[in-house]
mmCIF file of C-alpha atoms in Angstrom:
data_model
loop_
_atom_site.group_PDB
_atom_site.id
_atom_site.type_symbol
_atom_site.label_atom_id
_atom_site.label_comp_id
_atom_site.label_asym_id
_atom_site.label_seq_id
_atom_site.Cartn_x
_atom_site.Cartn_y
_atom_site.Cartn_z
ATOM 1 C CA MET A 1 81.599 -80.520 -12.233
ATOM 2 C CA ASP A 2 79.271 -82.805 -14.225
ATOM 3 C CA ARG A 3 76.889 -79.889 -14.353
ATOM 4 C CA THR A 4 79.520 -77.946 -16.246
ATOM 5 C CA PHE A 5 79.813 -80.583 -18.944
ATOM 6 C CA SER A 6 76.072 -80.922 -19.161
ATOM 7 C CA ALA A 7 75.692 -77.185 -19.646
ATOM 8 C CA LEU A 8 78.360 -77.227 -22.337
ATOM 9 C CA ALA A 9 76.658 -80.004 -24.287
ATOM 10 C CA ASP A 10 74.256 -77.517 -25.890
ATOM 11 C CA PRO A 11 75.437 -75.627 -29.017
ATOM 12 C CA THR A 12 73.499 -72.452 -28.197
ATOM 13 C CA ARG A 13 75.010 -72.300 -24.732
ATOM 14 C CA ARG A 14 78.496 -72.857 -26.111
ATOM 15 C CA ALA A 15 77.909 -70.052 -28.596
ATOM 16 C CA VAL A 16 76.763 -67.801 -25.743
ATOM 17 C CA LEU A 17 79.992 -68.512 -23.870
ATOM 18 C CA LEU A 18 82.095 -67.781 -26.929
ATOM 19 C CA ARG A 19 80.266 -64.481 -27.478
ATOM 20 C CA LEU A 20 80.795 -63.541 -23.850
ATOM 21 C CA LYS A 21 84.446 -64.292 -24.213
ATOM 22 C CA GLU A 22 84.620 -61.744 -27.051
ATOM 23 C CA LYS A 23 82.293 -59.247 -25.435
ATOM 24 C CA PRO A 24 82.050 -59.481 -21.650
ATOM 25 C CA GLY A 25 79.089 -57.830 -19.999
ATOM 26 C CA LEU A 26 76.525 -58.160 -22.806
ATOM 27 C CA SER A 27 72.906 -57.761 -21.757
ATOM 28 C CA VAL A 28 70.391 -60.589 -22.022
ATOM 29 C CA SER A 29 68.647 -59.071 -25.042
ATOM 30 C CA GLU A 30 71.953 -58.421 -26.813
ATOM 31 C CA LEU A 31 72.820 -62.070 -26.225
ATOM 32 C CA ALA A 32 69.460 -63.316 -27.518
ATOM 33 C CA ARG A 33 69.516 -61.293 -30.765
ATOM 34 C CA PRO A 34 71.829 -63.380 -33.008
ATOM 35 C CA PHE A 35 70.172 -66.641 -31.953
ATOM 36 C CA SER A 36 66.637 -65.655 -33.008
ATOM 37 C CA LEU A 37 65.595 -66.671 -29.534
ATOM 38 C CA LYS A 38 62.898 -65.000 -27.490
ATOM 39 C CA LEU A 39 64.031 -63.559 -24.170
ATOM 40 C CA PRO A 40 62.488 -66.342 -22.042
ATOM 41 C CA GLY A 41 64.317 -68.942 -24.148
ATOM 42 C CA MET A 42 67.609 -67.161 -23.628
ATOM 43 C CA MET A 43 66.855 -66.768 -19.923
ATOM 44 C CA LYS A 44 66.470 -70.543 -19.654
ATOM 45 C CA HIS A 45 69.859 -71.116 -21.253
ATOM 46 C CA LEU A 46 71.393 -68.519 -18.960
ATOM 47 C CA ASP A 47 69.840 -70.249 -15.937
ATOM 48 C CA VAL A 48 71.549 -73.511 -16.916
ATOM 49 C CA LEU A 49 74.886 -71.746 -17.453
ATOM 50 C CA SER A 50 74.486 -69.913 -14.179
ATOM 51 C CA ASP A 51 73.597 -73.097 -12.241
ATOM 52 C CA ALA A 52 76.735 -74.670 -13.676
ATOM 53 C CA GLY A 53 78.693 -71.676 -12.414
ATOM 54 C CA LEU A 54 79.828 -70.767 -15.921
ATOM 55 C CA ILE A 55 78.426 -67.241 -15.928
ATOM 56 C CA THR A 56 77.509 -64.519 -13.477
ATOM 57 C CA ARG A 57 74.658 -62.036 -13.919
ATOM 58 C CA THR A 58 74.792 -58.522 -12.537
ATOM 59 C CA LYS A 59 71.801 -56.216 -12.442
ATOM 60 C CA THR A 60 72.417 -52.523 -13.040
ATOM 61 C CA GLY A 61 69.198 -50.542 -13.067
ATOM 62 C CA ARG A 62 66.958 -52.345 -15.571
ATOM 63 C CA THR A 63 69.796 -54.024 -17.432
ATOM 64 C CA VAL A 64 71.244 -57.431 -16.551
ATOM 65 C CA SER A 65 74.790 -57.845 -17.782
ATOM 66 C CA VAL A 66 76.301 -61.283 -18.201
ATOM 67 C CA ASN A 67 79.920 -62.280 -17.661
ATOM 68 C CA LEU A 68 81.932 -65.474 -17.863
ATOM 69 C CA SER A 69 83.020 -67.172 -14.704
ATOM 70 C CA VAL A 70 86.311 -68.980 -15.054
ATOM 71 C CA ARG A 71 86.570 -71.569 -12.310
ATOM 72 C CA PRO A 72 84.284 -74.455 -13.428
ATOM 73 C CA MET A 73 85.738 -74.405 -16.922
ATOM 74 C CA ARG A 74 89.183 -74.583 -15.424
ATOM 75 C CA GLU A 75 88.183 -77.561 -13.273
ATOM 76 C CA ALA A 76 86.730 -79.332 -16.274
ATOM 77 C CA MET A 77 89.872 -78.743 -18.286
ATOM 78 C CA ALA A 78 92.025 -79.857 -15.355
ATOM 79 C CA TRP A 79 90.116 -83.152 -15.210
ATOM 80 C CA LEU A 80 90.688 -83.809 -18.883
ATOM 81 C CA GLN A 81 94.329 -82.851 -18.787
ATOM 82 C CA ARG A 82 95.031 -84.893 -15.660
ATOM 83 C CA TYR A 83 93.518 -88.061 -17.057
ATOM 84 C CA GLU A 84 94.802 -87.641 -20.573
ATOM 85 C CA ARG A 85 98.284 -87.494 -19.126
ATOM 86 C CA LEU A 86 97.771 -90.353 -16.672
ATOM 87 C CA TRP A 87 96.386 -92.709 -19.293
ATOM 88 C CA THR A 88 98.702 -91.766 -22.117
ATOM 89 C CA VAL A 89 101.782 -92.421 -20.016
ATOM 90 C CA SER A 90 100.316 -95.475 -18.277
ATOM 91 C CA ILE A 91 99.115 -97.124 -21.487
ATOM 92 C CA ASP A 92 102.494 -96.463 -23.135
ATOM 93 C CA ARG A 93 104.173 -98.318 -20.318
ATOM 94 C CA LEU A 94 101.551 -101.065 -20.338
ATOM 95 C CA VAL A 95 102.112 -101.623 -24.071
ATOM 96 C CA ALA A 96 105.885 -101.658 -23.599
ATOM 97 C CA LEU A 97 105.485 -104.221 -20.821
ATOM 98 C CA VAL A 98 103.330 -106.689 -22.749
ATOM 99 C CA GLU A 99 105.310 -106.317 -25.968
ATOM 100 C CA LYS A 100 108.637 -106.869 -24.230
ATOM 101 C CA ASP A 101 108.766 -110.646 -24.711
ATOM 102 C CA ASP A 102 106.560 -111.019 -27.767
ATOM 103 C CA ALA A 103 108.081 -108.439 -30.081
ATOM 104 C CA MET B 1 73.824 -91.300 -22.579
ATOM 105 C CA THR B 2 77.298 -91.132 -21.103
ATOM 106 C CA LYS B 3 78.531 -90.162 -24.555
ATOM 107 C CA SER B 4 77.867 -86.526 -23.878
ATOM 108 C CA LEU B 5 79.955 -86.498 -20.697
ATOM 109 C CA PRO B 6 83.635 -85.723 -20.618
ATOM 110 C CA SER B 7 85.871 -88.621 -21.396
ATOM 111 C CA VAL B 8 89.359 -89.692 -22.296
ATOM 112 C CA THR B 9 89.733 -92.392 -24.958
ATOM 113 C CA ILE B 10 92.951 -94.076 -25.984
ATOM 114 C CA VAL B 11 93.170 -96.801 -28.635
ATOM 115 C CA ARG B 12 96.329 -98.829 -29.281
ATOM 116 C CA ARG B 13 97.302 -101.777 -31.398
ATOM 117 C CA VAL B 14 99.387 -103.976 -29.176
ATOM 118 C CA LYS B 15 101.756 -106.658 -30.426
ATOM 119 C CA ALA B 16 100.768 -109.148 -27.747
ATOM 120 C CA PRO B 17 97.795 -111.503 -27.397
ATOM 121 C CA PRO B 18 94.708 -110.462 -25.391
ATOM 122 C CA ALA B 19 95.597 -112.966 -22.643
ATOM 123 C CA LYS B 20 98.846 -111.150 -21.996
ATOM 124 C CA VAL B 21 97.231 -107.701 -21.992
ATOM 125 C CA TRP B 22 94.512 -109.011 -19.668
ATOM 126 C CA ALA B 23 97.144 -110.265 -17.232
ATOM 127 C CA ALA B 24 98.854 -106.863 -17.251
ATOM 128 C CA ILE B 25 95.673 -105.020 -16.310
ATOM 129 C CA THR B 26 94.428 -107.487 -13.694
ATOM 130 C CA LYS B 27 97.458 -108.975 -11.918
ATOM 131 C CA PRO B 28 98.751 -106.689 -9.134
ATOM 132 C CA GLU B 29 102.401 -107.616 -9.693
ATOM 133 C CA LEU B 30 102.061 -106.564 -13.351
ATOM 134 C CA MET B 31 99.862 -103.516 -12.636
ATOM 135 C CA MET B 32 102.710 -102.259 -10.445
ATOM 136 C CA GLN B 33 104.895 -101.992 -13.520
ATOM 137 C CA TRP B 34 102.979 -99.491 -15.610
ATOM 138 C CA TRP B 35 100.579 -97.401 -13.558
ATOM 139 C CA GLY B 36 101.221 -93.662 -13.180
ATOM 140 C CA PRO B 37 101.413 -90.366 -15.112
ATOM 141 C CA ASP B 38 105.194 -90.020 -14.993
ATOM 142 C CA ALA B 39 108.289 -92.095 -14.254
ATOM 143 C CA GLY B 40 107.457 -92.178 -10.541
ATOM 144 C CA PRO B 41 106.952 -95.593 -8.911
ATOM 145 C CA THR B 42 103.758 -97.558 -8.344
ATOM 146 C CA LEU B 43 103.807 -98.426 -4.653
ATOM 147 C CA ARG B 44 100.838 -100.754 -4.210
ATOM 148 C CA ALA B 45 98.202 -102.453 -6.324
ATOM 149 C CA GLU B 46 95.178 -104.443 -5.211
ATOM 150 C CA ALA B 47 92.790 -106.087 -7.640
ATOM 151 C CA ASP B 48 89.945 -108.319 -6.546
ATOM 152 C CA VAL B 49 88.895 -108.910 -10.129
ATOM 153 C CA ARG B 50 85.229 -109.906 -9.956
ATOM 154 C CA PRO B 51 82.055 -107.809 -10.117
ATOM 155 C CA GLY B 52 81.801 -106.019 -6.772
ATOM 156 C CA GLY B 53 85.495 -106.605 -6.031
ATOM 157 C CA ARG B 54 87.762 -103.740 -5.004
ATOM 158 C CA PHE B 55 90.466 -102.042 -6.990
ATOM 159 C CA SER B 56 93.169 -99.830 -5.493
ATOM 160 C CA VAL B 57 96.429 -98.455 -6.819
ATOM 161 C CA VAL B 58 98.926 -96.189 -5.072
ATOM 162 C CA PHE B 59 101.459 -94.360 -7.179
ATOM 163 C CA ARG B 60 103.978 -91.646 -6.402
ATOM 164 C CA LEU B 61 104.792 -88.862 -8.828
ATOM 165 C CA LEU B 62 108.300 -87.610 -9.425
ATOM 166 C CA ASN B 63 107.383 -84.509 -7.412
ATOM 167 C CA GLY B 64 106.682 -86.728 -4.392
ATOM 168 C CA GLU B 65 102.878 -86.501 -4.480
ATOM 169 C CA GLU B 66 101.092 -89.771 -3.843
ATOM 170 C CA HIS B 67 97.732 -90.712 -5.348
ATOM 171 C CA ASN B 68 95.452 -93.586 -4.480
ATOM 172 C CA PRO B 69 92.631 -94.137 -6.953
ATOM 173 C CA THR B 70 90.189 -96.792 -5.788
ATOM 174 C CA GLY B 71 87.083 -98.343 -7.239
ATOM 175 C CA ILE B 72 84.785 -101.311 -7.622
ATOM 176 C CA TYR B 73 84.820 -103.724 -10.547
ATOM 177 C CA GLN B 74 81.535 -103.538 -12.449
ATOM 178 C CA GLU B 75 82.079 -105.872 -15.362
ATOM 179 C CA VAL B 76 84.680 -108.585 -15.776
ATOM 180 C CA ILE B 77 84.856 -110.559 -19.034
ATOM 181 C CA PRO B 78 88.289 -112.209 -19.126
ATOM 182 C CA GLU B 79 90.459 -111.164 -22.062
ATOM 183 C CA GLN B 80 87.668 -108.928 -23.416
ATOM 184 C CA LYS B 81 86.326 -106.283 -21.085
ATOM 185 C CA LEU B 82 87.119 -104.795 -17.701
ATOM 186 C CA VAL B 83 85.025 -102.011 -16.181
ATOM 187 C CA PHE B 84 85.593 -100.376 -12.803
ATOM 188 C CA THR B 85 84.548 -97.224 -10.995
ATOM 189 C CA TRP B 86 87.216 -94.651 -10.221
ATOM 190 C CA GLU B 87 87.431 -92.434 -7.195
ATOM 191 C CA ALA B 88 90.420 -90.254 -6.488
ATOM 192 C CA PRO B 89 90.469 -89.209 -2.813
ATOM 193 C CA GLY B 90 91.655 -85.669 -2.340
ATOM 194 C CA MET B 91 90.712 -84.670 -5.871
ATOM 195 C CA PRO B 92 87.845 -82.236 -6.440
ATOM 196 C CA GLU B 93 85.890 -84.577 -8.682
ATOM 197 C CA GLN B 94 83.123 -87.087 -8.757
ATOM 198 C CA GLU B 95 83.225 -90.784 -9.321
ATOM 199 C CA SER B 96 84.028 -91.798 -12.852
ATOM 200 C CA LEU B 97 84.180 -95.024 -14.827
ATOM 201 C CA VAL B 98 87.132 -96.764 -16.472
ATOM 202 C CA THR B 99 86.663 -99.337 -19.254
ATOM 203 C CA PHE B 100 89.350 -101.485 -20.866
ATOM 204 C CA LEU B 101 88.317 -103.232 -24.086
ATOM 205 C CA LEU B 102 90.469 -105.950 -25.615
ATOM 206 C CA GLU B 103 89.820 -107.265 -29.122
ATOM 207 C CA PRO B 104 91.955 -109.852 -30.870
ATOM 208 C CA ILE B 105 93.410 -108.560 -34.137
ATOM 209 C CA ASP B 106 95.940 -109.906 -36.561
ATOM 210 C CA GLY B 107 99.234 -109.977 -34.698
ATOM 211 C CA GLY B 108 97.915 -108.956 -31.314
ATOM 212 C CA THR B 109 95.275 -106.930 -29.514
ATOM 213 C CA ARG B 110 93.341 -103.783 -30.128
ATOM 214 C CA LEU B 111 93.298 -102.096 -26.727
ATOM 215 C CA THR B 112 90.793 -99.352 -25.955
ATOM 216 C CA LEU B 113 90.865 -97.348 -22.749
ATOM 217 C CA LEU B 114 87.875 -95.194 -21.910
ATOM 218 C CA HIS B 115 87.671 -93.008 -18.806
ATOM 219 C CA GLU B 116 84.322 -91.245 -18.550
ATOM 220 C CA HIS B 117 82.174 -89.437 -16.068
ATOM 221 C CA LEU B 118 79.221 -91.076 -14.424
ATOM 222 C CA PRO B 119 75.920 -89.273 -14.648
ATOM 223 C CA ASP B 120 75.239 -87.780 -11.220
ATOM 224 C CA GLU B 121 71.640 -86.734 -11.755
ATOM 225 C CA ALA B 122 68.823 -86.821 -14.240
ATOM 226 C CA ARG B 123 69.938 -84.874 -17.253
ATOM 227 C CA GLU B 124 68.303 -83.017 -20.021
ATOM 228 C CA SER B 125 68.889 -84.527 -23.433
ATOM 229 C CA HIS B 126 71.945 -83.401 -25.314
ATOM 230 C CA GLU B 127 71.698 -82.490 -28.951
ATOM 231 C CA GLN B 128 75.437 -82.495 -29.340
ATOM 232 C CA GLY B 129 77.811 -84.831 -27.630
ATOM 233 C CA TRP B 130 80.971 -84.160 -25.788
ATOM 234 C CA ASN B 131 82.759 -84.673 -29.078
ATOM 235 C CA GLY B 132 81.232 -81.477 -30.350
ATOM 236 C CA LEU B 133 82.726 -79.635 -27.443
ATOM 237 C CA LEU B 134 86.096 -81.244 -28.001
ATOM 238 C CA ASN B 135 86.191 -79.635 -31.433
ATOM 239 C CA LYS B 136 86.067 -76.308 -29.687
ATOM 240 C CA LEU B 137 88.663 -77.243 -27.126
ATOM 241 C CA PRO B 138 91.394 -74.942 -28.461
ATOM 242 C CA VAL B 139 89.092 -72.026 -27.732
ATOM 243 C CA PHE B 140 88.516 -73.155 -24.177
ATOM 244 C CA LEU B 141 92.197 -73.734 -23.660
ATOM 245 C CA GLY B 142 92.556 -69.968 -23.729
ATOM 246 C CA VAL B 143 90.623 -70.070 -20.478
ATOM 247 C CA THR B 144 93.291 -68.414 -18.358
ATOM 248 C CA GLU B 145 92.850 -65.216 -20.333
ATOM 249 C CA TRP B 146 89.262 -65.027 -19.225
ATOM 250 C CA ALA B 147 89.991 -63.857 -15.703
ATOM 251 C CA ASN B 148 87.449 -61.233 -14.813
#
């Protein structure tokens, strides 16, 4: 899962994901266009996203279309939600406990 | 470096002195009274509070599920800083790190809780931190609509 967060730390890669959310199945060159990136540069970003399991690439003839993959993002969000809840509730109770006598 | 990894941060001003907060986070009988994500009970707490010492808490959720995070204390500075690793058996996740910071302030303690991921491999450098991603979180929260 750390790979997911690492992949997401880059603004270009986040922008790629957001574009794919709007337009699933874009080709590599269509993805590269708005970023003024050469194809090899975009391919590198896509490799990172693919290694993190965030996208899938499908080859049809000479065109490679790119799609979002949902699972790793969901796991990452689940981690955050789980621990936000655990600590928010726990710290509330901790504060209540230590303030009980001193208030 | 860990700044760019996912993390949960909670900061509170507590109306109690650092010594009292320290006791609550290090004494098993007090840890039993606050640990857990809902009103379910904390069943067990072990805390060998010294670097290399073991930490273990068992809590039960209202739905009956039990969880047993464990870890090893990394840094122990009484009434100031407590750092321990966090492993949650049965959860699909890697080891992470929990830090409690206590600072004396007027009328009590400034308590900071930080739960962050540990780097699991050499990483490329990150131009933007995790905070940048957090700004986009609402977008990612629509994740269930992405099913393809």
